[in-house]
Amino acid sequence: MKCFLTLILAFSSAVLFAQPVVMSRIKADSLGLPKKQLSDYATRTGVMLETPFSVQARMKSAVQSALSLDRMTDLNLWCSIYLNAEGRVDYVLYEFMPVAGEGSMKPAPGADSLGRVLEAKLPAFLNEVISSRNAGSKSIYRTFSDVQAFPSGVKKDSTVFGLASALAAQDTLKVSKLHLSRSLLTEVPDVIYRFPNLQMLMLDDNDLKSASINMKRLPKLRHIDLSRNVLDSKEIRISKNTSLKWLNLQKNGMHDIPAAVQRCKSLQTLWLGYNPADHLSNKSFRKLKKLRDLNLYRADITVLPKGIKKLRNLEVLDLYYNKLESLPASIVNLKKLTHLAISHNQLKELPERIDKLASVHTLYAHHNRLSKLPPSIVNMQNLKILDLGFNWFTTFPSELTSFVRLSELDLSSNNFPEFPEQLLKIQNLGKLYLRGNPFLQKDSEDKYSRQLGQLKSRHIEVFY
């Protein structure tokens, strides 16, 4: 009881004096760590967020300072870091593990004494562990004491790794790739302009809150990675150009497609996944005439603007894990689309004139609320892969029997009460997925031996 009261007092003191609490996970579990304090830090997805490199590096530095060690040679240290809405540390729950690995059941020798030192000294160094990646909401990160940065140096294929190597490089005309990933950058360094023949620039996993790139000084730059930073749509400035082909802006804080993107006249690939892109409008898609690949994976989209139709050369559209209840009718104007991924949404129906997407050969629509297909879908004769798993079908959609090029069909986890006989009419199938339907019971192989036999005799691989 005394220990428990001590624990409560420690947490209360942390709130009053903003002093981070550092405690072993074993101790916290054994004393019944007040779950209310920690439950507020749960993420919207229910899982821990991907830890920014800046947090990993700063945490490692704090641990080394607290323990007065240059490196952890005999032990590994895992920490769960609970950050408040300001991005500062409230709690650290740590685990010492033997070098054999986290899964080892052997006690880590020396862990108790190191733990006492860590609990006493680490709080003083945690002021440097700050993350603006999820500012405005509490978050949880998982760190390892031995995080390694990218290698430094110049490789034979004219690739430079690291800021120091970029500054020291001699023959800058030969350099075509510059990796400044995980370099703890807060702004784009001018050193990038030392390499006029640069074709690829990697700036991912830094702490960039703004990014300005003068493309006139990098006329051959085709590929930029700005993912895993803290960028807002308005804080990206890329000068007008016709060279940039590929731009990765995933895992930032963008609510819309940046205006800077529209100045990239030849852009073909744009990845915006894992951004809170909830302010998309018809204007968002202007001037992206050559875009072929648009990734909006897990972007909190509730409504896809009809302006999507402006992307006339789009071939791949990824809308996985959003909150869409419908698709705009204008989407069928994307005549060059070949891959359409709309899985993990809340769609109850597909566009009535989906047949206008005549070039689509791969359609992923699993994990929605579909219970029927539009009649016009029978004209999509280029379909080769169709995934309708985890939907609300109770009767077999007869439209599927019209496809002659369909090689892979997934109907898993729907609500078919009996084996859908019309399946046998589909020609040229190579793979068929039926798992998770009500008609599949322990006696399925005997009960449906005729149907399964026919499918297997046609060399169709059946998963049930």
Tab-separated table of C-alpha atoms in Angstrom:
chain	number	residue	atom	x	y	z
A	1	MET	CA	0.000	0.000	0.000
A	2	LYS	CA	2.859	2.356	0.847
A	3	CYS	CA	4.478	1.681	-2.539
A	4	PHE	CA	1.223	2.329	-4.324
A	5	LEU	CA	0.768	5.670	-2.523
A	6	THR	CA	4.335	6.566	-3.445
A	7	LEU	CA	3.519	5.848	-7.072
A	8	ILE	CA	0.406	8.024	-6.953
A	9	LEU	CA	2.446	10.797	-5.348
A	10	ALA	CA	5.060	10.566	-8.089
A	11	PHE	CA	2.432	10.987	-10.762
A	12	SER	CA	0.767	13.860	-8.910
A	13	SER	CA	4.113	15.625	-8.542
A	14	ALA	CA	4.741	15.219	-12.256
A	15	VAL	CA	1.521	17.056	-13.034
A	16	LEU	CA	2.192	19.858	-10.548
A	17	PHE	CA	5.821	20.502	-11.407
A	18	ALA	CA	5.962	19.288	-15.052
A	19	GLN	CA	8.678	16.804	-14.079
A	20	PRO	CA	8.712	13.685	-16.296
A	21	VAL	CA	8.202	10.367	-14.515
A	22	VAL	CA	10.744	7.645	-15.384
A	23	MET	CA	9.879	4.128	-14.224
A	24	SER	CA	10.530	0.548	-15.276
A	25	ARG	CA	7.627	-1.122	-17.012
A	26	ILE	CA	7.867	-4.093	-14.635
A	27	LYS	CA	7.578	-1.817	-11.613
A	28	ALA	CA	4.695	0.121	-13.107
A	29	ASP	CA	2.808	-3.104	-13.886
A	30	SER	CA	3.441	-4.622	-10.480
A	31	LEU	CA	2.251	-1.524	-8.636
A	32	GLY	CA	-0.774	-1.036	-10.834
A	33	LEU	CA	0.229	2.086	-12.706
A	34	PRO	CA	-2.828	4.369	-12.803
A	35	LYS	CA	-4.228	3.578	-16.245
A	36	LYS	CA	-6.257	6.767	-16.444
A	37	GLN	CA	-3.089	8.817	-16.786
A	38	LEU	CA	-1.852	6.727	-19.712
A	39	SER	CA	-5.141	5.988	-21.489
A	40	ASP	CA	-5.325	9.617	-22.628
A	41	TYR	CA	-2.287	9.033	-24.811
A	42	ALA	CA	-3.893	6.335	-26.986
A	43	THR	CA	-3.710	7.145	-30.700
A	44	ARG	CA	-6.718	7.291	-32.995
A	45	THR	CA	-5.656	4.043	-34.633
A	46	GLY	CA	-5.055	2.276	-31.337
A	47	VAL	CA	-1.392	1.648	-32.105
A	48	MET	CA	1.821	3.473	-31.288
A	49	LEU	CA	2.936	6.028	-33.838
A	50	GLU	CA	6.032	5.627	-35.972
A	51	THR	CA	8.823	7.233	-33.971
A	52	PRO	CA	10.515	10.232	-35.645
A	53	PHE	CA	14.262	9.893	-35.946
A	54	SER	CA	14.757	13.169	-34.078
A	55	VAL	CA	12.982	11.689	-31.040
A	56	GLN	CA	15.036	8.488	-31.288
A	57	ALA	CA	18.303	10.421	-31.513
A	58	ARG	CA	17.473	12.839	-28.700
A	59	MET	CA	16.298	10.029	-26.462
A	60	LYS	CA	19.501	8.096	-27.080
A	61	SER	CA	21.556	11.186	-26.230
A	62	ALA	CA	19.541	11.740	-23.033
A	63	VAL	CA	20.058	8.122	-21.941
A	64	GLN	CA	23.797	8.272	-22.628
A	65	SER	CA	24.083	11.498	-20.653
A	66	ALA	CA	22.122	10.070	-17.730
A	67	LEU	CA	24.128	6.848	-17.587
A	68	SER	CA	27.464	8.410	-18.575
A	69	LEU	CA	27.931	5.739	-21.244
A	70	ASP	CA	29.286	6.117	-24.739
A	71	ARG	CA	27.305	3.128	-25.879
A	72	MET	CA	25.163	0.319	-24.462
A	73	THR	CA	27.351	-2.724	-24.995
A	74	ASP	CA	25.766	-5.365	-22.769
A	75	LEU	CA	22.151	-4.217	-22.625
A	76	ASN	CA	19.476	-2.908	-24.942
A	77	LEU	CA	17.069	-0.293	-23.661
A	78	TRP	CA	13.488	0.027	-24.912
A	79	CYS	CA	11.390	2.994	-23.827
A	80	SER	CA	7.744	3.898	-24.273
A	81	ILE	CA	7.591	7.689	-24.263
A	82	TYR	CA	4.340	9.459	-23.456
A	83	LEU	CA	4.311	13.006	-24.840
A	84	ASN	CA	1.810	15.749	-24.062
A	85	ALA	CA	0.099	18.028	-26.585
A	86	GLU	CA	3.147	20.315	-26.579
A	87	GLY	CA	5.339	17.428	-27.704
A	88	ARG	CA	7.200	17.188	-24.383
A	89	VAL	CA	7.758	14.079	-22.296
A	90	ASP	CA	5.368	13.318	-19.434
A	91	TYR	CA	6.259	9.673	-18.726
A	92	VAL	CA	8.923	7.163	-19.737
A	93	LEU	CA	8.415	3.443	-19.107
A	94	TYR	CA	11.634	1.561	-19.787
A	95	GLU	CA	12.808	-2.044	-20.182
A	96	PHE	CA	16.405	-3.268	-20.128
A	97	MET	CA	16.927	-6.296	-22.349
A	98	PRO	CA	19.945	-8.554	-22.838
A	99	VAL	CA	21.675	-8.295	-26.193
A	100	ALA	CA	20.088	-11.634	-27.138
A	101	GLY	CA	16.945	-9.674	-27.971
A	102	GLU	CA	13.714	-8.301	-26.650
A	103	GLY	CA	12.108	-11.720	-26.626
A	104	SER	CA	14.708	-13.228	-24.288
A	105	MET	CA	13.332	-14.391	-20.938
A	106	LYS	CA	16.697	-14.153	-19.158
A	107	PRO	CA	17.039	-11.244	-16.709
A	108	ALA	CA	19.311	-8.471	-17.917
A	109	PRO	CA	22.403	-8.419	-15.624
A	110	GLY	CA	22.969	-5.035	-14.027
A	111	ALA	CA	19.564	-3.744	-15.038
A	112	ASP	CA	18.420	-2.935	-11.495
A	113	SER	CA	21.344	-0.683	-10.666
A	114	LEU	CA	21.246	1.020	-14.075
A	115	GLY	CA	17.504	1.474	-13.655
A	116	ARG	CA	17.945	3.346	-10.397
A	117	VAL	CA	20.475	5.661	-12.021
A	118	LEU	CA	18.189	6.161	-15.022
A	119	GLU	CA	15.188	7.049	-12.854
A	120	ALA	CA	17.210	9.542	-10.844
A	121	LYS	CA	19.111	11.292	-13.661
A	122	LEU	CA	17.144	10.889	-16.916
A	123	PRO	CA	14.360	13.423	-16.127
A	124	ALA	CA	16.901	16.239	-16.127
A	125	PHE	CA	17.837	15.465	-19.747
A	126	LEU	CA	14.323	14.944	-21.139
A	127	ASN	CA	13.728	18.637	-21.887
A	128	GLU	CA	15.669	18.062	-25.115
A	129	VAL	CA	13.328	15.255	-26.202
A	130	ILE	CA	10.678	17.266	-28.042
A	131	SER	CA	8.468	16.257	-30.958
A	132	SER	CA	6.327	18.614	-33.012
A	133	ARG	CA	5.247	15.739	-35.278
A	134	ASN	CA	1.886	15.349	-33.524
A	135	ALA	CA	1.543	18.769	-31.922
A	136	GLY	CA	-1.887	19.426	-30.473
A	137	SER	CA	-2.538	15.875	-29.322
A	138	LYS	CA	-0.939	13.442	-26.911
A	139	SER	CA	1.089	10.612	-28.402
A	140	ILE	CA	3.122	7.514	-27.595
A	141	TYR	CA	6.466	6.609	-29.148
A	142	ARG	CA	8.654	3.535	-28.762
A	143	THR	CA	12.434	4.059	-28.838
A	144	PHE	CA	15.511	1.853	-28.767
A	145	SER	CA	18.767	2.971	-27.190
A	146	ASP	CA	20.894	1.947	-30.142
A	147	VAL	CA	19.227	3.719	-33.066
A	148	GLN	CA	21.627	4.065	-35.989
A	149	ALA	CA	21.687	6.966	-38.401
A	150	PHE	CA	22.234	6.675	-42.137
A	151	PRO	CA	25.811	5.909	-43.144
A	152	SER	CA	27.949	8.844	-44.166
A	153	GLY	CA	30.302	9.142	-47.087
A	154	VAL	CA	30.252	9.093	-50.869
A	155	LYS	CA	29.484	5.852	-52.667
A	156	LYS	CA	30.830	4.755	-56.012
A	157	ASP	CA	27.457	5.298	-57.666
A	158	SER	CA	27.747	9.060	-57.003
A	159	THR	CA	25.512	9.003	-53.953
A	160	VAL	CA	26.291	11.183	-50.928
A	161	PHE	CA	25.059	10.247	-47.449
A	162	GLY	CA	24.886	12.793	-44.656
A	163	LEU	CA	25.282	16.525	-44.206
A	164	ALA	CA	28.977	16.380	-43.295
A	165	SER	CA	29.799	14.389	-46.423
A	166	ALA	CA	27.768	16.790	-48.537
A	167	LEU	CA	29.819	19.712	-47.213
A	168	ALA	CA	33.101	17.852	-47.746
A	169	ALA	CA	32.372	16.411	-51.203
A	170	GLN	CA	34.982	17.355	-53.810
A	171	ASP	CA	33.713	16.380	-57.256
A	172	THR	CA	30.190	17.743	-56.844
A	173	LEU	CA	29.366	17.508	-60.557
A	174	LYS	CA	29.332	13.706	-60.382
A	175	VAL	CA	26.849	13.516	-57.511
A	176	SER	CA	23.334	12.556	-58.616
A	177	LYS	CA	21.809	11.356	-55.306
A	178	LEU	CA	21.891	13.141	-51.972
A	179	HIS	CA	20.597	11.412	-48.826
A	180	LEU	CA	19.967	13.813	-45.954
A	181	SER	CA	17.405	11.550	-44.310
A	182	ARG	CA	17.469	11.409	-40.499
A	183	SER	CA	19.840	14.353	-40.278
A	184	LEU	CA	17.911	16.283	-37.594
A	185	LEU	CA	17.270	19.090	-40.081
A	186	THR	CA	14.855	21.905	-39.275
A	187	GLU	CA	15.259	23.592	-42.664
A	188	VAL	CA	16.474	22.598	-46.113
A	189	PRO	CA	20.236	23.307	-46.102
A	190	ASP	CA	21.846	25.371	-48.867
A	191	VAL	CA	24.405	22.609	-49.332
A	192	ILE	CA	21.998	20.911	-51.747
A	193	TYR	CA	22.885	23.555	-54.328
A	194	ARG	CA	26.505	22.354	-54.402
A	195	PHE	CA	25.289	19.540	-56.673
A	196	PRO	CA	23.911	21.030	-59.928
A	197	ASN	CA	23.422	17.575	-61.485
A	198	LEU	CA	21.377	16.252	-58.586
A	199	GLN	CA	18.564	13.940	-59.647
A	200	MET	CA	17.383	12.567	-56.280
A	201	LEU	CA	17.072	14.469	-52.994
A	202	MET	CA	16.106	12.559	-49.824
A	203	LEU	CA	15.007	14.751	-46.902
A	204	ASP	CA	12.706	12.307	-45.142
A	205	ASP	CA	12.386	11.791	-41.380
A	206	ASN	CA	13.660	15.170	-40.253
A	207	ASP	CA	11.929	17.987	-38.345
A	208	LEU	CA	11.253	20.275	-41.295
A	209	LYS	CA	8.413	22.708	-40.618
A	210	SER	CA	8.999	24.480	-43.905
A	211	ALA	CA	10.771	23.527	-47.106
A	212	SER	CA	11.971	25.828	-49.864
A	213	ILE	CA	13.668	24.420	-52.973
A	214	ASN	CA	14.837	26.542	-55.893
A	215	MET	CA	14.528	24.229	-58.888
A	216	LYS	CA	16.332	26.689	-61.178
A	217	ARG	CA	19.533	25.835	-59.318
A	218	LEU	CA	18.805	22.084	-59.578
A	219	PRO	CA	17.610	21.745	-63.190
A	220	LYS	CA	17.978	17.940	-63.289
A	221	LEU	CA	16.195	17.151	-60.019
A	222	ARG	CA	13.527	14.519	-60.672
A	223	HIS	CA	12.863	12.927	-57.289
A	224	ILE	CA	12.222	14.588	-53.881
A	225	ASP	CA	11.311	12.798	-50.654
A	226	LEU	CA	9.961	15.078	-47.905
A	227	SER	CA	8.012	12.401	-46.047
A	228	ARG	CA	7.936	12.095	-42.242
A	229	ASN	CA	8.450	15.751	-41.448
A	230	VAL	CA	6.195	18.396	-39.881
A	231	LEU	CA	5.180	20.198	-43.058
A	232	ASP	CA	1.916	22.031	-43.615
A	233	SER	CA	0.529	22.592	-47.108
A	234	LYS	CA	1.391	26.288	-47.021
A	235	GLU	CA	4.963	25.774	-45.882
A	236	ILE	CA	6.265	24.100	-49.031
A	237	ARG	CA	7.806	26.265	-51.711
A	238	ILE	CA	9.056	24.628	-54.891
A	239	SER	CA	9.799	26.963	-57.766
A	240	LYS	CA	8.219	26.465	-61.183
A	241	ASN	CA	9.878	23.616	-63.060
A	242	THR	CA	9.464	20.934	-65.705
A	243	SER	CA	11.974	18.435	-64.309
A	244	LEU	CA	10.389	17.043	-61.110
A	245	LYS	CA	8.639	13.707	-61.710
A	246	TRP	CA	8.250	12.166	-58.221
A	247	LEU	CA	7.313	13.857	-54.942
A	248	ASN	CA	6.735	12.071	-51.630
A	249	LEU	CA	4.955	14.165	-48.966
A	250	GLN	CA	3.594	11.321	-46.844
A	251	LYS	CA	3.344	11.516	-43.048
A	252	ASN	CA	3.281	15.278	-42.630
A	253	GLY	CA	0.517	17.625	-41.467
A	254	MET	CA	-1.023	18.627	-44.784
A	255	HIS	CA	-4.730	19.319	-45.080
A	256	ASP	CA	-4.647	19.917	-48.825
A	257	ILE	CA	-2.447	19.432	-51.875
A	258	PRO	CA	0.177	22.200	-51.612
A	259	ALA	CA	-0.009	24.981	-54.192
A	260	ALA	CA	3.701	24.374	-54.771
A	261	VAL	CA	2.833	21.031	-56.343
A	262	GLN	CA	0.940	22.788	-59.114
A	263	ARG	CA	4.158	24.511	-60.163
A	264	CYS	CA	5.683	21.129	-60.980
A	265	LYS	CA	4.448	20.903	-64.541
A	266	SER	CA	5.817	17.426	-65.286
A	267	LEU	CA	4.971	15.737	-61.989
A	268	GLN	CA	3.902	12.118	-62.500
A	269	THR	CA	3.853	10.653	-58.973
A	270	LEU	CA	2.475	12.361	-55.854
A	271	TRP	CA	2.221	10.547	-52.520
A	272	LEU	CA	0.188	12.274	-49.818
A	273	GLY	CA	-0.743	9.317	-47.643
A	274	TYR	CA	-0.930	9.617	-43.841
A	275	ASN	CA	-1.744	13.335	-44.001
A	276	PRO	CA	-4.959	14.797	-42.556
A	277	ALA	CA	-6.090	15.813	-46.059
A	278	ASP	CA	-9.550	16.891	-44.972
A	279	HIS	CA	-9.570	20.199	-46.902
A	280	LEU	CA	-9.422	18.846	-50.443
A	281	SER	CA	-11.448	20.898	-52.926
A	282	ASN	CA	-11.992	21.012	-56.672
A	283	LYS	CA	-9.101	23.488	-56.884
A	284	SER	CA	-6.754	20.995	-55.250
A	285	PHE	CA	-6.317	19.044	-58.487
A	286	ARG	CA	-5.644	21.931	-60.863
A	287	LYS	CA	-2.647	21.939	-63.211
A	288	LEU	CA	-1.635	18.355	-62.431
A	289	LYS	CA	-2.107	17.409	-66.047
A	290	LYS	CA	0.671	14.814	-66.229
A	291	LEU	CA	0.041	13.107	-62.889
A	292	ARG	CA	-0.106	9.314	-63.232
A	293	ASP	CA	0.062	8.060	-59.644
A	294	LEU	CA	-1.808	9.668	-56.719
A	295	ASN	CA	-1.541	8.150	-53.243
A	296	LEU	CA	-4.057	9.371	-50.629
A	297	TYR	CA	-3.710	6.370	-48.317
A	298	ARG	CA	-5.168	6.905	-44.816
A	299	ALA	CA	-5.687	10.634	-45.363
A	300	ASP	CA	-8.911	11.189	-43.377
A	301	ILE	CA	-10.890	11.962	-46.536
A	302	THR	CA	-14.663	11.997	-46.051
A	303	VAL	CA	-15.572	13.476	-49.445
A	304	LEU	CA	-13.559	13.132	-52.640
A	305	PRO	CA	-14.104	16.349	-54.638
A	306	LYS	CA	-15.489	16.023	-58.153
A	307	GLY	CA	-12.437	17.994	-59.317
A	308	ILE	CA	-10.570	14.674	-59.302
A	309	LYS	CA	-11.737	14.416	-62.926
A	310	LYS	CA	-9.058	16.979	-63.878
A	311	LEU	CA	-6.371	14.316	-63.527
A	312	ARG	CA	-6.956	13.043	-67.045
A	313	ASN	CA	-3.684	11.106	-67.248
A	314	LEU	CA	-4.034	9.383	-63.875
A	315	GLU	CA	-3.312	5.652	-63.978
A	316	VAL	CA	-3.120	4.709	-60.281
A	317	LEU	CA	-5.435	6.071	-57.558
A	318	ASP	CA	-4.978	4.832	-53.977
A	319	LEU	CA	-7.760	5.774	-51.550
A	320	TYR	CA	-7.205	2.994	-49.006
A	321	TYR	CA	-8.243	3.602	-45.381
A	322	ASN	CA	-10.330	6.742	-45.696
A	323	LYS	CA	-13.886	7.610	-44.636
A	324	LEU	CA	-15.619	7.720	-47.999
A	325	GLU	CA	-19.308	6.825	-48.125
A	326	SER	CA	-19.530	7.465	-51.865
A	327	LEU	CA	-17.391	8.284	-54.873
A	328	PRO	CA	-18.074	11.288	-57.112
A	329	ALA	CA	-19.672	10.458	-60.442
A	330	SER	CA	-16.877	12.454	-62.089
A	331	ILE	CA	-14.338	9.773	-61.169
A	332	VAL	CA	-15.397	7.817	-64.259
A	333	ASN	CA	-13.772	10.521	-66.395
A	334	LEU	CA	-10.360	9.152	-65.463
A	335	LYS	CA	-10.198	7.207	-68.714
A	336	LYS	CA	-6.534	6.181	-68.353
A	337	LEU	CA	-6.972	4.707	-64.870
A	338	THR	CA	-5.654	1.138	-64.619
A	339	HIS	CA	-5.467	0.621	-60.817
A	340	LEU	CA	-8.263	1.752	-58.501
A	341	ALA	CA	-7.821	1.046	-54.775
A	342	ILE	CA	-10.850	2.061	-52.662
A	343	SER	CA	-10.638	-0.545	-49.910
A	344	HIS	CA	-11.236	0.142	-46.208
A	345	ASN	CA	-13.862	2.830	-46.681
A	346	GLN	CA	-17.622	2.900	-46.069
A	347	LEU	CA	-18.838	2.644	-49.654
A	348	LYS	CA	-22.308	1.231	-50.179
A	349	GLU	CA	-22.220	1.367	-53.967
A	350	LEU	CA	-19.908	1.946	-56.901
A	351	PRO	CA	-20.483	4.703	-59.495
A	352	GLU	CA	-23.357	3.880	-61.839
A	353	ARG	CA	-21.241	4.431	-64.966
A	354	ILE	CA	-18.139	2.708	-63.658
A	355	ASP	CA	-17.881	1.016	-67.062
A	356	LYS	CA	-16.358	4.239	-68.400
A	357	LEU	CA	-13.229	3.211	-66.511
A	358	ALA	CA	-12.593	0.789	-69.327
A	359	SER	CA	-8.823	0.621	-68.788
A	360	VAL	CA	-9.027	-0.522	-65.158
A	361	HIS	CA	-7.598	-4.024	-64.802
A	362	THR	CA	-7.110	-4.018	-61.012
A	363	LEU	CA	-9.899	-3.008	-58.621
A	364	TYR	CA	-9.511	-3.342	-54.857
A	365	ALA	CA	-12.815	-2.649	-53.077
A	366	HIS	CA	-12.588	-4.940	-50.057
A	367	HIS	CA	-13.643	-3.854	-46.549
A	368	ASN	CA	-16.581	-1.690	-47.601
A	369	ARG	CA	-20.374	-2.053	-47.371
A	370	LEU	CA	-21.151	-3.152	-50.906
A	371	SER	CA	-24.133	-5.454	-51.393
A	372	LYS	CA	-24.605	-5.069	-55.146
A	373	LEU	CA	-22.731	-4.027	-58.270
A	374	PRO	CA	-23.840	-1.506	-60.910
A	375	PRO	CA	-25.127	-3.291	-64.063
A	376	SER	CA	-22.682	-1.365	-66.240
A	377	ILE	CA	-19.703	-3.094	-64.619
A	378	VAL	CA	-20.158	-5.978	-67.085
A	379	ASN	CA	-18.535	-3.766	-69.720
A	380	MET	CA	-15.256	-3.506	-67.796
A	381	GLN	CA	-13.784	-6.326	-69.806
A	382	ASN	CA	-10.177	-5.509	-68.972
A	383	LEU	CA	-10.646	-6.471	-65.313
A	384	LYS	CA	-8.077	-9.047	-64.244
A	385	ILE	CA	-8.017	-8.649	-60.453
A	386	LEU	CA	-11.183	-7.889	-58.485
A	387	ASP	CA	-11.257	-7.904	-54.687
A	388	LEU	CA	-14.728	-7.644	-53.116
A	389	GLY	CA	-13.858	-9.351	-49.851
A	390	PHE	CA	-15.236	-8.192	-46.497
A	391	ASN	CA	-18.366	-6.586	-47.933
A	392	TRP	CA	-22.093	-7.130	-47.402
A	393	PHE	CA	-23.011	-9.401	-50.332
A	394	THR	CA	-25.699	-11.975	-49.473
A	395	THR	CA	-26.466	-12.986	-53.037
A	396	PHE	CA	-23.904	-13.612	-55.725
A	397	PRO	CA	-23.566	-10.610	-58.098
A	398	SER	CA	-24.428	-12.138	-61.462
A	399	GLU	CA	-22.458	-9.405	-63.250
A	400	LEU	CA	-19.259	-11.286	-62.373
A	401	THR	CA	-20.055	-14.059	-64.845
A	402	SER	CA	-19.514	-11.631	-67.727
A	403	PHE	CA	-15.800	-11.182	-67.184
A	404	VAL	CA	-13.641	-13.202	-69.569
A	405	ARG	CA	-10.221	-11.873	-68.527
A	406	LEU	CA	-10.719	-12.084	-64.768
A	407	SER	CA	-7.860	-14.113	-63.311
A	408	GLU	CA	-8.223	-13.365	-59.576
A	409	LEU	CA	-11.458	-12.917	-57.630
A	410	ASP	CA	-11.763	-12.398	-53.879
A	411	LEU	CA	-15.184	-12.854	-52.257
A	412	SER	CA	-13.900	-13.631	-48.770
A	413	SER	CA	-15.910	-12.775	-45.656
A	414	ASN	CA	-19.175	-11.870	-47.305
A	415	ASN	CA	-22.545	-13.346	-46.345
A	416	PHE	CA	-23.230	-16.101	-48.891
A	417	PRO	CA	-25.417	-18.714	-47.128
A	418	GLU	CA	-24.800	-21.327	-49.849
A	419	PHE	CA	-22.108	-21.991	-52.390
A	420	PRO	CA	-22.749	-19.485	-55.226
A	421	GLU	CA	-23.325	-21.789	-58.216
A	422	GLN	CA	-22.902	-18.952	-60.705
A	423	LEU	CA	-19.225	-18.889	-59.806
A	424	LEU	CA	-18.814	-21.902	-62.060
A	425	LYS	CA	-19.718	-19.780	-65.095
A	426	ILE	CA	-16.742	-17.429	-64.765
A	427	GLN	CA	-14.157	-18.225	-67.401
A	428	ASN	CA	-10.370	-18.157	-67.091
A	429	LEU	CA	-10.135	-17.728	-63.317
A	430	GLY	CA	-6.763	-18.546	-61.793
A	431	LYS	CA	-7.386	-17.773	-58.110
A	432	LEU	CA	-10.591	-17.684	-56.087
A	433	TYR	CA	-10.903	-16.647	-52.430
A	434	LEU	CA	-14.007	-17.725	-50.496
A	435	ARG	CA	-12.831	-17.837	-46.879
A	436	GLY	CA	-15.030	-16.491	-44.122
A	437	ASN	CA	-18.435	-17.016	-45.756
A	438	PRO	CA	-21.291	-18.618	-43.770
A	439	PHE	CA	-21.681	-21.572	-46.167
A	440	LEU	CA	-18.198	-22.785	-45.308
A	441	GLN	CA	-18.468	-25.176	-42.374
A	442	LYS	CA	-16.590	-28.269	-41.230
A	443	ASP	CA	-18.359	-30.425	-43.810
A	444	SER	CA	-17.804	-27.981	-46.697
A	445	GLU	CA	-15.499	-30.250	-48.665
A	446	ASP	CA	-18.053	-33.069	-48.661
A	447	LYS	CA	-21.112	-30.868	-49.136
A	448	TYR	CA	-19.626	-28.915	-52.031
A	449	SER	CA	-17.306	-31.542	-53.445
A	450	ARG	CA	-18.911	-31.265	-56.905
A	451	GLN	CA	-18.481	-27.502	-57.149
A	452	LEU	CA	-14.981	-27.499	-55.696
A	453	GLY	CA	-14.055	-30.385	-57.960
A	454	GLN	CA	-15.171	-28.499	-61.055
A	455	LEU	CA	-13.160	-25.463	-60.070
A	456	LYS	CA	-10.032	-27.491	-59.351
A	457	SER	CA	-10.418	-29.462	-62.596
A	458	ARG	CA	-10.071	-26.153	-64.406
A	459	HIS	CA	-6.810	-25.542	-62.515
A	460	ILE	CA	-8.345	-22.775	-60.408
A	461	GLU	CA	-6.595	-22.284	-57.083
A	462	VAL	CA	-9.381	-22.101	-54.494
A	463	PHE	CA	-8.852	-20.694	-50.974
A	464	TYR	CA	-11.643	-21.652	-48.547
